[in-house]
Short mmCIF file of C-alpha atoms in Angstrom, two decimals:
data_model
loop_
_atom_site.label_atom_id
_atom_site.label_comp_id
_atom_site.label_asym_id
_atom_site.label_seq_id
_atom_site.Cartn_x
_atom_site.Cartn_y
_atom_site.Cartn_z
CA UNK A 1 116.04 268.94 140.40
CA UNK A 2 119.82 267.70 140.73
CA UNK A 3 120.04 264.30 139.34
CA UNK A 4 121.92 261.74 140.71
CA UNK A 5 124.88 260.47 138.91
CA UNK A 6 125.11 256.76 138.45
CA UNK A 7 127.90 255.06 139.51
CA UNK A 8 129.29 254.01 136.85
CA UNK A 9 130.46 250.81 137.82
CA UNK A 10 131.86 248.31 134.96
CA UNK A 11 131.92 244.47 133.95
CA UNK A 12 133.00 242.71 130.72
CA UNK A 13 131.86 239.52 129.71
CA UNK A 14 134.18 237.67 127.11
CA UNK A 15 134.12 234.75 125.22
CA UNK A 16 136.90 232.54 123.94
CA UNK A 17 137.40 229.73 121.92
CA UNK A 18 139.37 226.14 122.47
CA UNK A 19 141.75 224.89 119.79
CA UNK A 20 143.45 221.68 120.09
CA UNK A 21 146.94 222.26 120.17
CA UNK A 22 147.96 219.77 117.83
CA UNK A 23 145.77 220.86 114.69
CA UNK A 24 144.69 224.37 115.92
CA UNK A 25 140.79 223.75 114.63
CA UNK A 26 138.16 223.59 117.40
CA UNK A 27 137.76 221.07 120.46
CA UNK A 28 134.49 219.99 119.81
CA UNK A 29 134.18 217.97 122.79
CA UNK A 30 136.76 218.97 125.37
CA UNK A 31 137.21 217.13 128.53
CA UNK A 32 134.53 217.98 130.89
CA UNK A 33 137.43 217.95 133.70
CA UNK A 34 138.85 221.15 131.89
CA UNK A 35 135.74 223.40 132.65
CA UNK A 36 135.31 221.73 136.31
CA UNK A 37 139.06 222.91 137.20
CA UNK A 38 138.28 226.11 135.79
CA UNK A 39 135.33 226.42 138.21
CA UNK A 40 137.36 225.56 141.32
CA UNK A 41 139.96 228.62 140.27
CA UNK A 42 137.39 231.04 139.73
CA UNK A 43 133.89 230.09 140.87
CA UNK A 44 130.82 231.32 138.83
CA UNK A 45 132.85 233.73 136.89
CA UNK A 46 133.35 230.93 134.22
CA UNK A 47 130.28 229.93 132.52
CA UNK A 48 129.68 227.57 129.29
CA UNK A 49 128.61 228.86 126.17
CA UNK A 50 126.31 227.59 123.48
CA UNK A 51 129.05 225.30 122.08
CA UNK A 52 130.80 222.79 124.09
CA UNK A 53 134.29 224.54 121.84
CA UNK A 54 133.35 227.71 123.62
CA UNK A 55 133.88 229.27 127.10
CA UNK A 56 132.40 232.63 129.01
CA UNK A 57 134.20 234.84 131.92
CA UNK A 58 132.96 237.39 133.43
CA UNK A 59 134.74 239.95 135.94
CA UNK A 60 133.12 241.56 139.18
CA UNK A 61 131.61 244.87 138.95
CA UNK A 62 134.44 247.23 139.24
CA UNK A 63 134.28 250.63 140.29
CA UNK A 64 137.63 251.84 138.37
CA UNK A 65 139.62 250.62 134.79
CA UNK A 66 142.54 249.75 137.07
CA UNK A 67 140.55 247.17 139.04
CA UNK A 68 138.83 245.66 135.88
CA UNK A 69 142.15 245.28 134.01
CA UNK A 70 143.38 243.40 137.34
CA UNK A 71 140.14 241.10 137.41
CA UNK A 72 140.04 240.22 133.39
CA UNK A 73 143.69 239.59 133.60
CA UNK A 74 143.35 237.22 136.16
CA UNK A 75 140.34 235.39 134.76
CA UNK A 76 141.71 235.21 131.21
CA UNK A 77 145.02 233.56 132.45
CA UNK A 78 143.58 231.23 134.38
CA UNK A 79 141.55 230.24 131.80
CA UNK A 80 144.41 229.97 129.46
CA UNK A 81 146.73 228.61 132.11
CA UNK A 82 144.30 225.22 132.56
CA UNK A 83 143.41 224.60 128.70
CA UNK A 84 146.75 224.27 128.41
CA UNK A 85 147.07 221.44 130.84
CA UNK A 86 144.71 219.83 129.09
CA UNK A 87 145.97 220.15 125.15
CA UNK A 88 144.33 223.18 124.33
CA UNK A 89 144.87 226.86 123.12
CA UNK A 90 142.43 229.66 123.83
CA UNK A 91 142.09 232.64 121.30
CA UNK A 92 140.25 235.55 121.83
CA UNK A 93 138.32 236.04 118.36
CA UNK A 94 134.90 236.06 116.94
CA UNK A 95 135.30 233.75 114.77
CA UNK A 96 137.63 230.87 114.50
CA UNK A 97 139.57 230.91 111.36
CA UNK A 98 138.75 227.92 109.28
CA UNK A 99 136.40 225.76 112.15
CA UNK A 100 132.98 224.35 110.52
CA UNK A 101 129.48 225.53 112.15
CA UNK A 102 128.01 221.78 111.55
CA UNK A 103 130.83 219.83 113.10
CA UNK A 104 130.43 221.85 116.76
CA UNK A 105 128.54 220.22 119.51
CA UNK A 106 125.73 221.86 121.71
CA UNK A 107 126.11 222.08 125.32
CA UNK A 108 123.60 219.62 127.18
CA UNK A 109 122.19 222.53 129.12
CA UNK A 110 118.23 223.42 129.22
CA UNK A 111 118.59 226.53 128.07
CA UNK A 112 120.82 226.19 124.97
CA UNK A 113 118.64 222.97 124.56
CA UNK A 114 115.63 225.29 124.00
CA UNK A 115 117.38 227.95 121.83
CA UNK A 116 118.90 225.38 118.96
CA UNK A 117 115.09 223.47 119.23
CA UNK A 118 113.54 226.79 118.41
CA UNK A 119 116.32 228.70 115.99
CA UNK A 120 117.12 225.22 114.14
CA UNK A 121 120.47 225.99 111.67
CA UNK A 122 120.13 229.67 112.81
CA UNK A 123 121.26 228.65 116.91
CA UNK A 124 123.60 226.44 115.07
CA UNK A 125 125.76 228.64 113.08
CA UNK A 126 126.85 231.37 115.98
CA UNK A 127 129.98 229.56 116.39
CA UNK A 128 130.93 233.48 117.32
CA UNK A 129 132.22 235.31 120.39
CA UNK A 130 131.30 238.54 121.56
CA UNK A 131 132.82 240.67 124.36
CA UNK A 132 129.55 242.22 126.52
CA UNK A 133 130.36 245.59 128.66
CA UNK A 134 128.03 246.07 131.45
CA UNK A 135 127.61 249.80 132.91
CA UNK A 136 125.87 250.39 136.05
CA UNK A 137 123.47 252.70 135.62
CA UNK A 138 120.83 252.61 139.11
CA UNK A 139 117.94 254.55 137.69
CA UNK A 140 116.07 252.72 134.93
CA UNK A 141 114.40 255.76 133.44
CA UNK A 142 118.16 257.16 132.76
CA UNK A 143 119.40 253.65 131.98
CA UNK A 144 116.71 253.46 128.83
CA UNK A 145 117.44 257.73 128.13
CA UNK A 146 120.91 257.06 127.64
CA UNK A 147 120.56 253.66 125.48
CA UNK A 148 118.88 255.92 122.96
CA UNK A 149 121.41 258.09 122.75
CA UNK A 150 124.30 256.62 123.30
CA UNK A 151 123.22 253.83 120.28
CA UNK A 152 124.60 256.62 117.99
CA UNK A 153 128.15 255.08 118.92
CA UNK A 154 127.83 251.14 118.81
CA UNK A 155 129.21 251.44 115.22
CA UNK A 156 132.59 253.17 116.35
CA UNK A 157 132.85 250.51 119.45
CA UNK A 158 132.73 247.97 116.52
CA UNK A 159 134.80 249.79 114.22
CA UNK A 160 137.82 249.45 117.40
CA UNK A 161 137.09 245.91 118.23
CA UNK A 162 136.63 244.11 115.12
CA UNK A 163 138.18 240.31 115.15
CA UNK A 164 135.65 237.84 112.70
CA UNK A 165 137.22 238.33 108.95
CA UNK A 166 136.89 234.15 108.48
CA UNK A 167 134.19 232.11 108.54
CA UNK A 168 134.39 228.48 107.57
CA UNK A 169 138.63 229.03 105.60
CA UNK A 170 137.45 231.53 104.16
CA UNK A 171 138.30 235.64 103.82
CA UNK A 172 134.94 237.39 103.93
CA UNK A 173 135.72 240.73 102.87
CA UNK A 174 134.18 242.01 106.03
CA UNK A 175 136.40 243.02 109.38
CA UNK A 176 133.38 241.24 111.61
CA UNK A 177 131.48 238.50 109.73
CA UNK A 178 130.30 237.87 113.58
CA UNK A 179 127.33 240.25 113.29
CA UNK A 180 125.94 239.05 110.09
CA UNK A 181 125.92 235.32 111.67
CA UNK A 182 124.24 236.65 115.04
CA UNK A 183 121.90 239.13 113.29
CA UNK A 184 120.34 236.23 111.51
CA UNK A 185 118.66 235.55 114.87
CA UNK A 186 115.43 237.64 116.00
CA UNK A 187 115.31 240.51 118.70
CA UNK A 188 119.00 241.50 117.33
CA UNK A 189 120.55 244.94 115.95
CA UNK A 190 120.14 247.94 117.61
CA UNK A 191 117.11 249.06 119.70
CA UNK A 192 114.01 250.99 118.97
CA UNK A 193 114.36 254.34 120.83
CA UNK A 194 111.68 254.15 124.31
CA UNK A 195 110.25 257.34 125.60
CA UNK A 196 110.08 255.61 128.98
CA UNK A 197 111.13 252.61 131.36
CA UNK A 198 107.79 251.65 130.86
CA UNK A 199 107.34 251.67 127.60
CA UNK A 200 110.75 249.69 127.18
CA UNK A 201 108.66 247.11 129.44
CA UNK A 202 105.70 247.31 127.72
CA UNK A 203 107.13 245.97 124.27
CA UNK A 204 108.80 243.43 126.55
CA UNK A 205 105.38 242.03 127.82
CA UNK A 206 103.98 241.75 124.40
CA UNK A 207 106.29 239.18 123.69
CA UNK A 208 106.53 237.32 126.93
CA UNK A 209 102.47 237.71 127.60
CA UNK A 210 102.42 235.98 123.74
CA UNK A 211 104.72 233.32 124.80
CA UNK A 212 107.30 233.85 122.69
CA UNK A 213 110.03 234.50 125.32
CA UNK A 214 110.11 234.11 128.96
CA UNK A 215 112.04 237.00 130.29
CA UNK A 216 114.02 240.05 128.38
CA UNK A 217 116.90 237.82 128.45
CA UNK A 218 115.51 236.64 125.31
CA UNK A 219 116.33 239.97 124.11
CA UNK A 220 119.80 240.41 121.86
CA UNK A 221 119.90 243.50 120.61
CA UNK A 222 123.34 245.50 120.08
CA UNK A 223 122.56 247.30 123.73
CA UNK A 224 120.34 246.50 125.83
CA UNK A 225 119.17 246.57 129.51
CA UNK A 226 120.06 244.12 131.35
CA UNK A 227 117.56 241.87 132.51
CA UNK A 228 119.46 240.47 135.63
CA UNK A 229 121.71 243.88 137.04
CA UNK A 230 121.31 247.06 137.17
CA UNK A 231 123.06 247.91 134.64
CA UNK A 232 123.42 249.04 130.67
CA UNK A 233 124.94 246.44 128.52
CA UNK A 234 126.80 247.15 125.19
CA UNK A 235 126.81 243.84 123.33
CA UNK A 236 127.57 245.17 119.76
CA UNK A 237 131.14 244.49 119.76
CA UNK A 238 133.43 241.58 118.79
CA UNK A 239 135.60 240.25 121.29
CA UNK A 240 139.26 241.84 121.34
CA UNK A 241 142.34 239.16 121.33
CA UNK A 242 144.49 241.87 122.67
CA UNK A 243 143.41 242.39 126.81
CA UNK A 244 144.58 246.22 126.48
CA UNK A 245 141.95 246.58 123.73
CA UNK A 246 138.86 245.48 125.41
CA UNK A 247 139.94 247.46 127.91
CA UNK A 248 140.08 250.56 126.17
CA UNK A 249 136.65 250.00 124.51
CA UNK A 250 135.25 249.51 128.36
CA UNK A 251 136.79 252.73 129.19
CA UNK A 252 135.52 254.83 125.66
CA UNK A 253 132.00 253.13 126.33
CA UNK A 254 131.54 254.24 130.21
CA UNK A 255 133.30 257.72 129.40
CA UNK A 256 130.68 258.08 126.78
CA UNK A 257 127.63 257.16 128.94
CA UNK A 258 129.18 259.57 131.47
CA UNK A 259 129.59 262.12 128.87
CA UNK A 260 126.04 261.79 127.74
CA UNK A 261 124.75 262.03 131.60
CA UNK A 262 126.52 265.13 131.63
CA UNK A 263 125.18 266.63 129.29
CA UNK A 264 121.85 265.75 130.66
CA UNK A 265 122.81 267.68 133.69
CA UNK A 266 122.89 270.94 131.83
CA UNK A 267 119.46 269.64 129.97
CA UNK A 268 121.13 268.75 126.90
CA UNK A 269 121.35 265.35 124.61
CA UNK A 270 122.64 264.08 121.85
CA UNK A 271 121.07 264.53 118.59
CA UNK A 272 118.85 261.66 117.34
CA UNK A 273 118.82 260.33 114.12
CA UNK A 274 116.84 257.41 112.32
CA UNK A 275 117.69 253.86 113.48
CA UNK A 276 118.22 252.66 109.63
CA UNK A 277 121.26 255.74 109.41
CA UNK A 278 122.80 254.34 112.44
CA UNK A 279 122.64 250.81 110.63
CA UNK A 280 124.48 251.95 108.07
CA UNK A 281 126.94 253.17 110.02
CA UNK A 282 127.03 249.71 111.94
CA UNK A 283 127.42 247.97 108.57
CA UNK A 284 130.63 249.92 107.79
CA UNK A 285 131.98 249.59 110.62
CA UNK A 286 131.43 245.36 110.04
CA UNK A 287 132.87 245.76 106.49
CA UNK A 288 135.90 248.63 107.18
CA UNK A 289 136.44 247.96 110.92
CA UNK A 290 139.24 251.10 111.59
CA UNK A 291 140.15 251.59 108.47
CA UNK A 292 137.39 253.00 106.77
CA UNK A 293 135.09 255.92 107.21
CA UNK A 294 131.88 256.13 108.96
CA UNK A 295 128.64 258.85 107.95
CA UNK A 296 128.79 261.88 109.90
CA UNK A 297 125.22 262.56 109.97
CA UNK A 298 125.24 266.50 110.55
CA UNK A 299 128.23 267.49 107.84
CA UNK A 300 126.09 264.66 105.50
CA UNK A 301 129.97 263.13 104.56
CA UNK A 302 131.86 260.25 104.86
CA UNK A 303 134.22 260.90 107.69
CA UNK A 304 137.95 258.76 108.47
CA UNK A 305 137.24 256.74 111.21
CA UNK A 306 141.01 257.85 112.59
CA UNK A 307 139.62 261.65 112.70
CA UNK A 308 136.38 260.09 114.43
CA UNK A 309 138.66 258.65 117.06
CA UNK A 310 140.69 261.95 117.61
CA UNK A 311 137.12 263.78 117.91
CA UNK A 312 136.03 260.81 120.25
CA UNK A 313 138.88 261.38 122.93
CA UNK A 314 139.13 265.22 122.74
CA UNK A 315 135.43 264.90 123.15
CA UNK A 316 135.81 262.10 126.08
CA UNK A 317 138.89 263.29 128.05
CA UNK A 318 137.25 264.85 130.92
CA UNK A 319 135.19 262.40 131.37
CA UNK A 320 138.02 260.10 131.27
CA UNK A 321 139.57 262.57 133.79
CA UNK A 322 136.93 262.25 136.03
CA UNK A 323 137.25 258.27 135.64
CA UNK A 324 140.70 258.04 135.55
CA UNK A 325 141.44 255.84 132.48
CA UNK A 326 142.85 258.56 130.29
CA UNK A 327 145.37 256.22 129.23
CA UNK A 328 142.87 253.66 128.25
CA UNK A 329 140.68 255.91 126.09
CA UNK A 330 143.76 257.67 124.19
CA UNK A 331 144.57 253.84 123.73
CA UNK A 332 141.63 253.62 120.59
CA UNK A 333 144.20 255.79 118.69
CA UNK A 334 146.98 252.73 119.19
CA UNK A 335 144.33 250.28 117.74
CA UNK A 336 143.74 252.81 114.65
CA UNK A 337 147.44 252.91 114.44
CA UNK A 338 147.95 249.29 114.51
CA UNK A 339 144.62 247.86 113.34
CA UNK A 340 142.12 245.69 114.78
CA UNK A 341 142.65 241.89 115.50
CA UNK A 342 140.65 241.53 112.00
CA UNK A 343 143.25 243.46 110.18
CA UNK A 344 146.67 241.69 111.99
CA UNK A 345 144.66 238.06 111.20
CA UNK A 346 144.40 239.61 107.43
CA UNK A 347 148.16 240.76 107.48
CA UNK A 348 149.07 237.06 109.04
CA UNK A 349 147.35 235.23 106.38
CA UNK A 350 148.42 237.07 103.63
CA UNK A 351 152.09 237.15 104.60
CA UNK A 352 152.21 233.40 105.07
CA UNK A 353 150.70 233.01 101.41
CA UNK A 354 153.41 234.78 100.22
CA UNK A 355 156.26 233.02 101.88
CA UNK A 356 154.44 230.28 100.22
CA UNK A 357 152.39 228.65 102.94
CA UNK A 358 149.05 226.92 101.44
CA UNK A 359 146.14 228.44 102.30
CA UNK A 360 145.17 225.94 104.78
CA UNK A 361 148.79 226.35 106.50
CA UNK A 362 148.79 230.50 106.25
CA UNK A 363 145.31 229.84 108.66
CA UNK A 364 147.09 227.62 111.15
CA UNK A 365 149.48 230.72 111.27
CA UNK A 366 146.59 233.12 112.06
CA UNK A 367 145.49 230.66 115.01
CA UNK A 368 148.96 231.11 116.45
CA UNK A 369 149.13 234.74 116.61
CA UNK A 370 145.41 234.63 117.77
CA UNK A 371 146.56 232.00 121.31
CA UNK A 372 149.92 234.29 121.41
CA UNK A 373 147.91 237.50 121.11
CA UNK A 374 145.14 236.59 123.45
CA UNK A 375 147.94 235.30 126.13
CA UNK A 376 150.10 238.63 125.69
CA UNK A 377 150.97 240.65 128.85
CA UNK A 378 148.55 238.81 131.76
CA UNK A 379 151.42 239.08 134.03
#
């Protein structure tokens, strides 16, 4: 039987944060008019987030990398364009570099109302942003095949997106701190493997015929299905300050679902291995971002991540062929090249300290190049 090739149609969902202009730490309670403005401009594509210092877009589904670069381009400056009127920077990072979790204020939506009632100090802390990719994918029994395989790769879409080395002033040691605040909540990391659609909805209706959650939205694990489109939605990575970044990673991730479908076509997949070995993997990627190594499971070695990448896009190019976003897959070797927005906020701070800035001043610094980053080439 020929299957029928999804079409492949992509979304990203990104999250930014508002800094007051004047002392670069987070608006806690912006003006409401801000978000309202941002509304007229561009309809429900702008959402709130959890924290009234945060702020959600969303493009249309797109059918080609061209179109989605036009759409995120257009939503990100208008977002930046009307902070701005009102006092306020927006940067593109997953965390912010020296904001506190307990001064931030909730948003007085039902929803979020819910979460922080139920989570407590957990909902409390994910003053973090992630960048979501949404892949449409028609067929549900090939959208659940191909989130088991495909979960091989979150931990290389990490590795290129990386942007959360401070949390609360302070250095980490880890390239995305983001994932060790947001795995604290339940239903997170990556997914079991499902045999079946239905089996996928079975777990689901353990949980929701318990009570415990109403729908699968509840559900925040690295990749999941999502519970409102048709479509398969990588969640694992941080969100990129630099637009030509995200892009790429939208552009490796479809390639590689298209690359997997493929090989389905010719009855082939991609080896499996044990979700606690991809873990690992997921935690160096966290710790390393792109400049460390990652397990290669068959050789049983510690691989570069750069000679990952190079075996990623030989691997991916006619599938990015077929796509047409070679440009924006060869791309991931540029952000190997010139590291992750967790590495240039790293090389910011440390620079400033020693032109003699105070620590406090060298983070201010790392703000700036976040806003100047996250506004670079929307024209």
């Amino acid at each position: 039987m020929t299957l029928q090739r999804p079409s492949f149609t992509m979304g990203i969902e990104e999250e930014y944060m508002l800094v007051d202009s004047q002392t670069r730490n987070l608006v806690t309670d912006p003006d409401p008019a801000m978000f309202d403005k941002c509304r007229e401009l561009l309809g429900e594509r702008v959402t709130h987030e959890l924290l009234r210092s945060q702020i959600e877009i969303s493009t249309k589904p797109c059918s080609s990398l061209s179109e989605l670069g036009h759409d995120l381009r257009r939503l990100r400056r208008a977002v930046i364009d009307t902070a701005r009127e009102y006092g306020m920077l927006v940067i593109a990072s997953s965390t912010h570099p020296f904001a506190q979790w307990w001064e931030q204020q909730v948003v007085s939506d039902e929803r979020y109302q819910v979460l922080t009632g139920d989570m407590q100090a957990v909902a409390h802390r994910l003053v973090t942003n992630g960048m979501h990719v949404h892949v449409g994918i028609e067929d549900p029994e090939m959208r659940i095949d191909l989130m088991g395989q495909v979960t091989y790769f979150m931990a290389h879409l990490l590795a290129l997106s990386t942007s959360s080395p401070f949390w609360g002033g302070k250095d980490t040691g880890l390239k995305s701190y983001r994932l060790n605040v947001f795995h604290t909540l339940p239903r997170t990391g990556l997914p079991e493997v499902f045999e079946s659609w239905s089996a996928y909805q079975r777990h689901v209706d353990v949980l929701i015929g318990a009570g415990i959650i109403e729908d699968a939205t509840k559900i925040w694990w690295d990749i999941r299905p999502s519970a409102r489109y048709p479509t398969l939605e990588m969640r694992v990575t941080d969100v990129c300050t630099k637009l030509e970044d995200a892009l790429a990673i939208a552009a490796v991730y479809v390639c590689l679902l298209s690359m997997l479908f493929r090989l389905r076509t010719d009855n082939q997949k991609w080896r499996s291995y044990a979700t606690f070995l991809l873990e690992e993997n997921v935690w160096r990627a966290q710790r390393y971002g792109s400049t460390g190594s990652l397990m290669d499971f068959g050789q049983r070695r510690l691989v570069p991540f750069s000679e990952l990448v190079e075996e990623m896009i030989e691997m991916l190019i006619p599938d990015a062929e077929e796509m047409g976003c070679v440009d924006e897959v060869q791309h991931v070797r540029q952000i190997v090249m010139d590291g992750t927005s967790a590495e240039r906020q790293l090389g910011s701070f440390r620079r400033a300290l020693n032109r003699g800035a105070t620590e406090q001043e060298a983070l201010v610094q790392v703000v700036d190049m976040l806003a100047d980053n996250t506004a670079a080439n929307l024209a």
